[in-house]
Amino acid sequence: MNDKLKILVKMQKCDDKISELKVLTEKLPEQLSTLKSNKASAEEALANVKSEIETNKMEQQRRDLKIRTNKDQYGKYQNQLLTIETNKEYKALNKEVSHLEQLNLTLEDEIVVLMEESEKLSENQVQAEKVLQIAQAELKANEKKLEAEIEEVKTEMEEYRNKRKELARGLPISLVKKYAALIKNRNSKAIVFNINSSCGGCGFNIRPQVMVDLHEGEKIVYCESCSRILVFNNED
C-alpha cells in the first residue's frame, strides 16, 4: 500500500471515531435533558397537587362560612316567627327557614365530598413528593458526571479532528478535497475495503483488472459505482 493510501486509511479511522463520538454528543445531552425534564415535570406535578389542595381547602372554608351565615339568618327568622301575627306571613317566613335548612344540608354534603377529595389529594401529594425526590436524586447523581462526559467527548473529537488535519498535510490538496467531499456525501465513509471482490461501501462488484490494481496498492482506485476510494485490505 502506497503512502497516500496509508494516510487516507488513517484519516478514515479518525473520521470513524469522530462519527462514534458524534452519536455521544447527541445521546449524552439528551440523557441530561431527560433528567432535568423529569425533575421539572415532578416539580410541576407537585405544585399542581398543592394548588388543588389549597383550592379544596378554600372551597370547604367558603361553604363553612355560608353555613354559618345561613345559621345566623336562620336564628333571626326563628325569632321573627315568634312575633308574626298573620298566617300568610308565617308561611312565607317558614318557607325561607326550610330553604335555609335544605341549603345547609346541601352545603354539608358538598363539604363531605370535598373532604374525601382532600384525602385523595393528600395521598397524591405524598406520591408526587416521592417522585420529585427520585427525580432530584437521579439528577444530582448524574448531572456532573454527564456534563464531564460531554466535555470529554468534545475534547476527544477535537483531538481526532486535529490528528486528521495533520495527516492531511501529507496529501495533495486535490486528494484532500476529494476525501472531504466523500466524507460529506457518502455517510462519512470515504475509504472502504474490498469485501469478496465487492465494494465495502455500496456492494458493487469490482472488475478483475481493478482487483489487480487494488492488490498492488500503488495508485488511488475509486469504486465505479459510489466513487469511494477502494483499498484491498485493512493494514493496521
Coordinates of N, CA and C in Angstrom, one line a residue:
M1 N 0.9 -1.2 0.0 CA 0.0 0.0 0.0 C 0.9 1.2 0.0
N2 N 0.6 2.1 -0.9 CA 1.5 3.3 -1.0 C 1.2 4.3 0.2
D3 N 2.0 5.3 0.3 CA 1.9 6.2 1.5 C 0.6 7.0 1.5
K4 N 0.2 7.4 0.3 CA -1.1 8.2 0.3 C -2.2 7.3 0.8
L5 N -2.3 6.1 0.3 CA -3.4 5.2 0.8 C -3.3 5.0 2.3
K6 N -2.1 4.8 2.8 CA -1.9 4.6 4.2 C -2.5 5.8 5.0
I7 N -2.1 7.0 4.5 CA -2.6 8.2 5.2 C -4.1 8.3 5.1
L8 N -4.7 8.0 3.9 CA -6.2 8.0 3.8 C -6.9 7.1 4.7
V9 N -6.3 5.9 4.8 CA -6.9 4.9 5.8 C -6.8 5.4 7.2
K10 N -5.7 6.1 7.6 CA -5.6 6.6 8.9 C -6.6 7.8 9.1
M11 N -6.8 8.6 8.1 CA -7.8 9.7 8.2 C -9.2 9.1 8.3
Q12 N -9.5 8.0 7.6 CA -10.8 7.4 7.7 C -11.1 6.9 9.1
K13 N -10.0 6.3 9.7 CA -10.1 5.8 11.1 C -10.5 7.0 12.0
C14 N -9.8 8.1 11.8 CA -10.2 9.3 12.6 C -11.6 9.7 12.4
D15 N -12.1 9.7 11.2 CA -13.5 10.0 10.9 C -14.5 9.0 11.5
D16 N -14.0 7.7 11.5 CA -14.9 6.7 12.1 C -15.1 7.0 13.6
K17 N -14.0 7.4 14.2 CA -14.1 7.6 15.6 C -14.9 8.9 15.9
I18 N -14.7 9.9 15.0 CA -15.5 11.1 15.1 C -17.0 10.9 15.0
S19 N -17.3 10.0 14.1 CA -18.7 9.6 13.9 C -19.3 8.9 15.1
E20 N -18.5 8.1 15.8 CA -18.9 7.4 17.0 C -19.1 8.5 18.1
L21 N -18.2 9.4 18.2 CA -18.3 10.4 19.2 C -19.5 11.4 19.0
K22 N -19.8 11.6 17.7 CA -20.9 12.5 17.4 C -22.2 11.9 18.0
V23 N -22.3 10.6 17.9 CA -23.5 9.9 18.5 C -23.6 10.3 20.0
L24 N -22.5 10.2 20.6 CA -22.4 10.6 22.1 C -22.8 12.0 22.3
T25 N -22.3 12.9 21.4 CA -22.6 14.3 21.6 C -24.1 14.6 21.5
E26 N -24.9 13.7 21.0 CA -26.3 13.8 20.9 C -27.0 13.1 22.1
K27 N -26.4 11.9 22.3 CA -27.0 11.0 23.3 C -26.8 11.5 24.8
L28 N -25.6 11.9 25.1 CA -25.3 12.4 26.5 C -26.2 13.6 26.8
P29 N -26.2 14.7 26.0 CA -27.1 15.8 26.3 C -28.5 15.4 26.4
E30 N -29.0 14.5 25.6 CA -30.4 14.0 25.7 C -30.6 13.4 27.1
Q31 N -29.7 12.6 27.5 CA -29.8 12.0 28.8 C -29.9 13.0 29.9
L32 N -29.1 14.0 29.8 CA -29.1 15.1 30.8 C -30.4 15.9 30.8
S33 N -30.8 16.2 29.5 CA -32.0 16.9 29.3 C -33.2 16.1 29.9
T34 N -33.2 14.8 29.7 CA -34.3 14.0 30.2 C -34.4 14.0 31.8
L35 N -33.2 14.0 32.4 CA -33.1 14.0 33.9 C -33.7 15.4 34.4
K36 N -33.3 16.5 33.7 CA -33.7 17.8 34.1 C -35.2 17.9 33.8
S37 N -35.7 17.4 32.7 CA -37.1 17.4 32.4 C -38.0 16.7 33.4
N38 N -37.4 15.5 33.8 CA -38.1 14.7 34.8 C -38.3 15.4 36.1
K39 N -37.2 16.1 36.5 CA -37.3 16.9 37.7 C -38.3 18.1 37.6
A40 N -38.2 18.8 36.4 CA -39.2 19.9 36.2 C -40.6 19.4 36.2
S41 N -40.8 18.3 35.6 CA -42.2 17.7 35.5 C -42.7 17.3 36.9
A42 N -41.8 16.7 37.7 CA -42.2 16.3 39.0 C -42.5 17.5 39.9
E43 N -41.7 18.6 39.7 CA -41.9 19.8 40.5 C -43.3 20.4 40.1
E44 N -43.6 20.4 38.8 CA -44.9 20.9 38.3 C -46.0 20.1 38.8
A45 N -45.9 18.8 38.8 CA -46.9 17.9 39.3 C -47.2 18.2 40.8
L46 N -46.1 18.3 41.5 CA -46.3 18.6 43.0 C -47.0 19.9 43.2
A47 N -46.6 20.9 42.4 CA -47.2 22.3 42.6 C -48.6 22.2 42.2
N48 N -49.0 21.4 41.2 CA -50.4 21.3 40.8 C -51.2 20.7 41.9
V49 N -50.7 19.6 42.5 CA -51.4 19.0 43.6 C -51.6 19.9 44.8
K50 N -50.5 20.6 45.1 CA -50.6 21.6 46.2 C -51.7 22.7 45.9
S51 N -51.7 23.1 44.7 CA -52.7 24.1 44.3 C -54.1 23.5 44.4
E52 N -54.3 22.3 44.0 CA -55.6 21.6 44.1 C -56.0 21.5 45.6
I53 N -55.0 21.2 46.5 CA -55.3 21.1 47.9 C -55.7 22.4 48.5
E54 N -55.1 23.5 48.1 CA -55.4 24.8 48.5 C -56.8 25.2 48.0
T55 N -57.1 24.9 46.8 CA -58.4 25.2 46.2 C -59.5 24.5 47.0
N56 N -59.2 23.2 47.3 CA -60.2 22.4 48.0 C -60.4 23.0 49.4
K57 N -59.3 23.4 50.1 CA -59.4 24.0 51.4 C -60.3 25.2 51.4
M58 N -60.0 26.1 50.4 CA -60.8 27.3 50.2 C -62.3 27.0 50.0
E59 N -62.5 26.0 49.2 CA -63.9 25.7 48.9 C -64.6 25.2 50.2
Q60 N -63.9 24.4 51.0 CA -64.5 24.0 52.2 C -64.8 25.2 53.2
Q61 N -63.8 26.1 53.2 CA -64.0 27.3 54.1 C -65.1 28.1 53.6
R62 N -65.2 28.3 52.3 CA -66.3 29.1 51.7 C -67.7 28.5 52.1
R63 N -67.8 27.2 52.0 CA -69.1 26.5 52.4 C -69.3 26.6 53.9
D64 N -68.3 26.5 54.7 CA -68.4 26.6 56.2 C -69.0 28.0 56.5
L65 N -68.4 29.0 55.8 CA -68.8 30.4 56.1 C -70.3 30.6 55.7
K66 N -70.6 30.0 54.5 CA -72.0 30.1 54.1 C -73.0 29.4 55.0
I67 N -72.5 28.3 55.6 CA -73.4 27.6 56.5 C -73.6 28.4 57.8
R68 N -72.5 29.0 58.3 CA -72.6 29.9 59.5 C -73.5 31.1 59.2
T69 N -73.3 31.7 58.0 CA -74.2 32.8 57.7 C -75.7 32.4 57.6
N70 N -75.9 31.2 57.0 CA -77.3 30.7 56.9 C -77.9 30.5 58.3
K71 N -77.0 29.9 59.2 CA -77.5 29.6 60.6 C -77.8 30.9 61.3
D72 N -77.0 32.0 61.1 CA -77.3 33.2 61.7 C -78.7 33.8 61.2
Q73 N -78.9 33.7 59.9 CA -80.1 34.1 59.3 C -81.3 33.3 59.8
Y74 N -81.0 32.0 59.9 CA -82.0 31.0 60.4 C -82.5 31.4 61.8
G75 N -81.5 31.8 62.7 CA -81.8 32.2 64.0 C -82.7 33.5 64.0
K76 N -82.4 34.4 63.1 CA -83.2 35.6 63.0 C -84.6 35.3 62.6
Y77 N -84.7 34.4 61.6 CA -86.0 34.0 61.1 C -86.8 33.4 62.2
Q78 N -86.2 32.5 63.0 CA -86.9 31.8 64.1 C -87.4 32.8 65.1
N79 N -86.7 33.9 65.4 CA -87.1 34.9 66.3 C -88.3 35.7 65.7
Q80 N -88.2 35.9 64.4 CA -89.3 36.6 63.8 C -90.6 35.8 63.8
L81 N -90.4 34.5 63.7 CA -91.6 33.7 63.7 C -92.5 33.8 65.0
L82 N -91.8 34.2 66.0 CA -92.5 34.3 67.3 C -93.3 35.6 67.4
T83 N -93.0 36.6 66.4 CA -93.7 37.9 66.5 C -94.7 38.1 65.4
I84 N -94.7 37.1 64.4 CA -95.6 37.3 63.3 C -97.0 37.0 63.7
E85 N -97.9 37.9 63.2 CA -99.3 37.8 63.6 C -100.2 37.2 62.5
T86 N -99.8 37.3 61.2 CA -100.7 36.7 60.2 C -100.2 35.4 59.7
N87 N -101.1 34.5 59.3 CA -100.8 33.2 58.9 C -100.0 33.2 57.6
K88 N -100.3 34.2 56.7 CA -99.6 34.3 55.4 C -98.2 34.6 55.6
E89 N -97.9 35.6 56.5 CA -96.5 36.0 56.8 C -95.7 34.8 57.5
Y90 N -96.4 34.0 58.3 CA -95.8 32.9 59.0 C -95.4 31.8 58.0
K91 N -96.3 31.5 57.0 CA -96.0 30.5 56.0 C -94.8 31.0 55.1
A92 N -94.8 32.3 54.8 CA -93.7 32.8 53.9 C -92.4 32.7 54.6
L93 N -92.4 33.1 55.9 CA -91.1 33.1 56.6 C -90.7 31.7 56.9
N94 N -91.6 30.8 57.2 CA -91.3 29.4 57.5 C -90.7 28.7 56.2
K95 N -91.2 29.2 55.1 CA -90.7 28.6 53.8 C -89.2 29.0 53.7
E96 N -88.8 30.3 54.0 CA -87.4 30.7 54.0 C -86.6 29.9 55.0
V97 N -87.1 29.6 56.1 CA -86.4 28.8 57.1 C -86.1 27.4 56.6
S98 N -87.1 26.8 56.0 CA -86.9 25.5 55.4 C -85.9 25.5 54.2
H99 N -85.9 26.6 53.5 CA -85.0 26.7 52.4 C -83.6 26.8 52.9
L100 N -83.4 27.5 54.0 CA -82.0 27.6 54.6 C -81.6 26.3 55.2
E101 N -82.5 25.6 55.8 CA -82.2 24.2 56.3 C -81.7 23.3 55.2
Q102 N -82.5 23.3 54.1 CA -82.1 22.4 52.9 C -80.8 22.9 52.3
L103 N -80.6 24.2 52.2 CA -79.4 24.7 51.6 C -78.2 24.3 52.5
N104 N -78.3 24.3 53.8 CA -77.2 23.9 54.7 C -76.9 22.4 54.5
L105 N -78.0 21.7 54.4 CA -77.8 20.2 54.2 C -77.0 19.9 52.9
T106 N -77.3 20.7 51.9 CA -76.6 20.5 50.6 C -75.1 20.9 50.8
L107 N -74.9 22.0 51.5 CA -73.6 22.5 51.7 C -72.8 21.5 52.5
E108 N -73.4 20.9 53.5 CA -72.7 19.9 54.3 C -72.3 18.7 53.5
D109 N -73.2 18.3 52.6 CA -72.9 17.2 51.7 C -71.7 17.5 50.8
E110 N -71.7 18.7 50.3 CA -70.6 19.2 49.5 C -69.3 19.2 50.2
I111 N -69.3 19.6 51.5 CA -68.1 19.6 52.3 C -67.6 18.2 52.5
V112 N -68.5 17.2 52.7 CA -68.1 15.8 52.9 C -67.4 15.3 51.6
V113 N -67.9 15.7 50.5 CA -67.3 15.3 49.2 C -65.9 15.9 49.1
L114 N -65.8 17.2 49.4 CA -64.6 17.9 49.4 C -63.5 17.3 50.3
M115 N -64.0 16.9 51.5 CA -63.1 16.2 52.5 C -62.6 14.9 51.9
E116 N -63.4 14.2 51.3 CA -63.0 12.9 50.7 C -62.0 13.2 49.6
E117 N -62.2 14.2 48.8 CA -61.3 14.6 47.7 C -60.0 15.1 48.3
S118 N -60.1 15.8 49.5 CA -58.9 16.2 50.2 C -58.0 15.1 50.6
E119 N -58.6 14.0 51.1 CA -57.8 12.8 51.5 C -57.1 12.2 50.3
K120 N -57.8 12.2 49.2 CA -57.1 11.6 47.9 C -56.0 12.6 47.5
L121 N -56.3 13.9 47.6 CA -55.2 14.8 47.1 C -54.0 14.7 48.0
S122 N -54.2 14.5 49.3 CA -53.1 14.3 50.3 C -52.3 13.1 49.9
E123 N -52.9 12.1 49.5 CA -52.2 10.9 49.0 C -51.4 11.2 47.7
N124 N -52.1 12.0 46.9 CA -51.4 12.3 45.6 C -50.2 13.2 45.9
Q125 N -50.3 14.0 46.9 CA -49.1 14.9 47.3 C -48.0 14.1 47.8
V126 N -48.3 13.1 48.6 CA -47.2 12.2 49.1 C -46.5 11.5 47.9
Q127 N -47.3 11.0 47.0 CA -46.8 10.3 45.8 C -45.9 11.2 45.0
A128 N -46.5 12.5 44.8 CA -45.8 13.5 44.0 C -44.4 13.9 44.6
E129 N -44.4 13.9 45.9 CA -43.2 14.3 46.6 C -42.1 13.2 46.5
K130 N -42.6 11.9 46.5 CA -41.7 10.8 46.3 C -41.1 10.8 44.9
V131 N -42.0 11.0 43.9 CA -41.5 11.1 42.5 C -40.5 12.2 42.4
L132 N -40.7 13.4 43.0 CA -39.8 14.5 42.9 C -38.5 14.2 43.6
Q133 N -38.5 13.5 44.7 CA -37.3 13.1 45.4 C -36.4 12.2 44.6
I134 N -37.1 11.2 43.9 CA -36.4 10.3 43.0 C -35.7 11.1 41.8
A135 N -36.5 12.0 41.2 CA -36.0 12.8 40.1 C -34.8 13.7 40.5
Q136 N -35.0 14.3 41.7 CA -33.9 15.1 42.2 C -32.6 14.3 42.5
A137 N -32.8 13.1 43.0 CA -31.7 12.3 43.4 C -31.0 11.8 42.1
E138 N -31.7 11.4 41.1 CA -31.2 10.9 39.8 C -30.4 12.1 39.1
L139 N -31.0 13.3 39.2 CA -30.3 14.4 38.5 C -29.0 14.7 39.3
K140 N -29.1 14.7 40.6 CA -27.9 15.0 41.4 C -26.8 14.0 41.2
A141 N -27.2 12.8 41.1 CA -26.2 11.7 40.9 C -25.5 11.7 39.6
N142 N -26.2 12.2 38.6 CA -25.7 12.0 37.2 C -25.4 13.3 36.5
E143 N -25.8 14.5 37.0 CA -25.6 15.7 36.3 C -24.2 16.0 36.0
K144 N -23.4 16.1 37.1 CA -22.0 16.4 36.9 C -21.2 15.4 36.1
K145 N -21.6 14.1 36.3 CA -20.9 13.0 35.5 C -21.2 13.2 34.1
L146 N -22.5 13.4 33.7 CA -22.8 13.6 32.3 C -22.2 14.9 31.7
E147 N -22.2 15.9 32.4 CA -21.5 17.2 32.0 C -20.0 16.9 31.7
A148 N -19.4 16.2 32.6 CA -18.0 15.9 32.4 C -17.7 15.0 31.2
E149 N -18.6 14.0 31.0 CA -18.5 13.1 29.8 C -18.7 13.9 28.5
I150 N -19.6 14.8 28.6 CA -19.9 15.7 27.4 C -18.6 16.5 27.0
E151 N -18.0 17.0 28.0 CA -16.8 17.8 27.8 C -15.7 16.9 27.3
E152 N -15.6 15.7 27.8 CA -14.5 14.8 27.4 C -14.7 14.4 26.0
V153 N -16.0 14.1 25.6 CA -16.3 13.8 24.2 C -15.9 14.9 23.2
K154 N -16.3 16.1 23.6 CA -15.9 17.3 22.8 C -14.4 17.4 22.6
T155 N -13.7 17.2 23.7 CA -12.2 17.3 23.7 C -11.6 16.2 22.8
E156 N -12.2 15.0 22.9 CA -11.7 13.8 22.1 C -12.0 14.1 20.7
M157 N -13.1 14.6 20.3 CA -13.5 14.9 18.9 C -12.5 15.9 18.4
E158 N -12.2 16.9 19.1 CA -11.3 17.9 18.6 C -9.9 17.3 18.4
E159 N -9.5 16.4 19.3 CA -8.2 15.7 19.1 C -8.1 14.9 17.8
Y160 N -9.2 14.2 17.5 CA -9.2 13.4 16.3 C -9.3 14.3 15.1
R161 N -10.0 15.4 15.2 CA -10.0 16.4 14.0 C -8.6 16.9 13.8
N162 N -7.9 17.3 14.9 CA -6.5 17.8 14.7 C -5.6 16.7 14.1
K163 N -5.8 15.5 14.6 CA -5.0 14.4 14.0 C -5.2 14.2 12.5
R164 N -6.5 14.3 12.2 CA -6.9 14.1 10.8 C -6.3 15.3 9.9
K165 N -6.3 16.4 10.5 CA -5.8 17.6 9.8 C -4.3 17.5 9.6
E166 N -3.6 17.0 10.6 CA -2.1 16.8 10.5 C -1.8 15.7 9.4
L167 N -2.6 14.6 9.4 CA -2.4 13.6 8.4 C -2.7 14.2 7.0
A168 N -3.7 15.0 6.8 CA -4.0 15.6 5.5 C -2.9 16.4 4.9
R169 N -2.0 16.9 5.8 CA -0.9 17.7 5.3 C 0.1 16.9 4.4
G170 N 0.0 15.6 4.5 CA 0.9 14.8 3.7 C 0.3 14.4 2.4
L171 N -0.9 15.0 2.0 CA -1.6 14.6 0.8 C -1.7 15.8 -0.1
P172 N -1.9 15.6 -1.4 CA -2.1 16.7 -2.3 C -3.5 17.4 -1.9
I173 N -3.6 18.7 -2.1 CA -4.9 19.3 -1.7 C -6.1 18.8 -2.5
S174 N -5.8 18.4 -3.8 CA -6.9 17.9 -4.6 C -7.5 16.6 -4.0
L175 N -6.6 15.8 -3.5 CA -7.0 14.5 -2.9 C -7.7 14.7 -1.6
V176 N -7.2 15.7 -0.8 CA -7.9 16.0 0.4 C -9.3 16.5 0.2
K177 N -9.5 17.3 -0.8 CA -10.8 17.9 -1.2 C -11.7 16.7 -1.6
K178 N -11.2 15.8 -2.4 CA -12.0 14.6 -2.8 C -12.4 13.8 -1.6
Y179 N -11.5 13.6 -0.7 CA -11.7 12.8 0.5 C -12.8 13.5 1.3
A180 N -12.7 14.8 1.5 CA -13.7 15.6 2.3 C -15.1 15.5 1.7
A181 N -15.1 15.6 0.3 CA -16.4 15.5 -0.4 C -17.1 14.2 -0.2
L182 N -16.3 13.1 -0.2 CA -16.8 11.8 0.0 C -17.3 11.6 1.5
I183 N -16.5 12.1 2.4 CA -17.0 12.0 3.8 C -18.3 12.7 4.0
K184 N -18.5 13.9 3.3 CA -19.7 14.6 3.4 C -20.9 14.0 2.7
N185 N -20.6 13.4 1.6 CA -21.7 12.9 0.7 C -21.9 11.3 0.8
R186 N -21.0 10.6 1.5 CA -21.1 9.2 1.5 C -21.2 8.7 2.9
N187 N -22.0 9.3 3.7 CA -22.3 8.9 5.1 C -21.0 8.7 5.9
S188 N -20.1 9.6 5.7 CA -18.8 9.6 6.5 C -17.9 8.5 6.2
K189 N -18.1 7.9 5.0 CA -17.2 6.7 4.6 C -16.6 7.1 3.2
A190 N -15.4 7.5 3.3 CA -14.6 7.8 2.0 C -13.8 6.7 1.6
I191 N -13.2 5.9 2.6 CA -12.3 4.8 2.3 C -13.0 3.5 2.7
V192 N -13.1 2.6 1.8 CA -13.8 1.3 2.0 C -12.9 0.2 1.5
F193 N -13.1 -1.0 2.1 CA -12.2 -2.1 1.7 C -12.9 -3.1 0.8
N194 N -12.1 -3.8 0.1 CA -12.7 -4.9 -0.7 C -13.2 -6.0 0.1
I195 N -14.4 -6.4 -0.2 CA -15.1 -7.5 0.6 C -15.5 -8.5 -0.5
N196 N -14.8 -9.6 -0.6 CA -15.1 -10.6 -1.6 C -15.3 -10.1 -3.0
S197 N -14.3 -9.2 -3.4 CA -14.3 -8.6 -4.7 C -15.5 -7.7 -4.9
S198 N -16.0 -7.1 -3.8 CA -17.1 -6.1 -3.9 C -16.7 -4.9 -3.1
C199 N -17.3 -3.8 -3.5 CA -17.0 -2.5 -2.7 C -17.6 -2.6 -1.3
G200 N -16.8 -2.3 -0.3 CA -17.3 -2.4 1.1 C -18.3 -1.2 1.4
G201 N -18.5 -0.3 0.5 CA -19.4 0.8 0.7 C -20.8 0.6 0.1
C202 N -20.8 0.2 -1.2 CA -22.1 0.0 -1.9 C -22.4 -1.4 -2.3
G203 N -21.3 -2.3 -2.3 CA -21.5 -3.7 -2.7 C -21.4 -3.9 -4.2
F204 N -20.9 -2.9 -4.9 CA -20.7 -3.1 -6.3 C -19.6 -4.1 -6.6
N205 N -19.8 -5.0 -7.6 CA -18.8 -6.0 -7.9 C -17.6 -5.3 -8.6
I206 N -16.4 -5.6 -8.1 CA -15.2 -5.0 -8.6 C -14.6 -5.8 -9.7
R207 N -14.3 -5.2 -10.9 CA -13.8 -5.9 -12.0 C -12.5 -6.5 -11.7
P208 N -12.1 -7.6 -12.4 CA -10.8 -8.3 -12.1 C -9.6 -7.4 -12.3
Q209 N -9.6 -6.5 -13.3 CA -8.5 -5.6 -13.5 C -8.3 -4.6 -12.4
V210 N -9.5 -4.2 -11.9 CA -9.5 -3.2 -10.8 C -8.9 -4.0 -9.5
M211 N -9.3 -5.2 -9.4 CA -8.8 -6.0 -8.3 C -7.3 -6.1 -8.3
V212 N -6.8 -6.2 -9.5 CA -5.3 -6.3 -9.6 C -4.7 -5.0 -9.1
D213 N -5.3 -3.9 -9.5 CA -4.8 -2.6 -9.1 C -4.9 -2.4 -7.6
L214 N -6.0 -2.9 -7.0 CA -6.2 -2.9 -5.6 C -5.1 -3.7 -4.9
H215 N -4.9 -4.9 -5.4 CA -3.9 -5.8 -4.8 C -2.5 -5.1 -4.8
E216 N -2.2 -4.5 -5.9 CA -0.9 -3.8 -6.0 C -0.8 -2.6 -5.0
G217 N -1.9 -1.9 -4.8 CA -1.9 -0.8 -3.9 C -1.0 0.3 -4.2
E218 N -0.7 0.6 -5.5 CA 0.2 1.6 -5.8 C -0.5 2.9 -6.3
K219 N -1.8 2.8 -6.6 CA -2.5 4.0 -7.0 C -3.9 4.1 -6.4
I220 N -4.5 5.3 -6.5 CA -5.8 5.5 -5.9 C -6.8 4.9 -6.8
V221 N -7.6 4.0 -6.3 CA -8.7 3.4 -7.1 C -10.0 3.8 -6.5
Y222 N -10.9 4.2 -7.4 CA -12.3 4.6 -7.0 C -13.3 3.5 -7.4
C223 N -14.3 3.4 -6.5 CA -15.4 2.5 -6.9 C -16.1 3.0 -8.1
E224 N -16.4 2.2 -9.1 CA -17.1 2.7 -10.3 C -18.6 3.0 -10.1
S225 N -19.1 2.6 -8.9 CA -20.5 2.9 -8.6 C -20.7 4.1 -7.7
C226 N -20.0 4.0 -6.5 CA -20.2 5.1 -5.5 C -19.1 6.1 -5.4
S227 N -18.0 5.8 -6.1 CA -16.9 6.8 -6.2 C -16.0 6.8 -4.9
R228 N -16.3 5.9 -4.0 CA -15.5 5.9 -2.8 C -14.1 5.3 -3.2
I229 N -13.1 5.6 -2.3 CA -11.7 5.1 -2.6 C -11.6 3.7 -2.0
L230 N -11.2 2.8 -2.9 CA -11.1 1.4 -2.6 C -9.7 1.1 -2.1
V231 N -9.7 0.2 -1.1 CA -8.4 -0.3 -0.5 C -8.5 -1.8 -0.5
F232 N -7.4 -2.5 -0.8 CA -7.5 -4.0 -0.9 C -7.9 -4.6 0.5
N233 N -7.1 -4.2 1.5 CA -7.4 -4.7 2.8 C -7.0 -3.7 3.9
N234 N -7.4 -4.0 5.1 CA -7.1 -3.0 6.2 C -5.8 -3.4 6.8
E235 N -4.8 -2.6 6.5 CA -3.4 -2.9 7.1 C -3.2 -1.9 8.2
D236 N -3.3 -2.4 9.5 CA -3.1 -1.5 10.6 C -1.6 -1.2 10.8

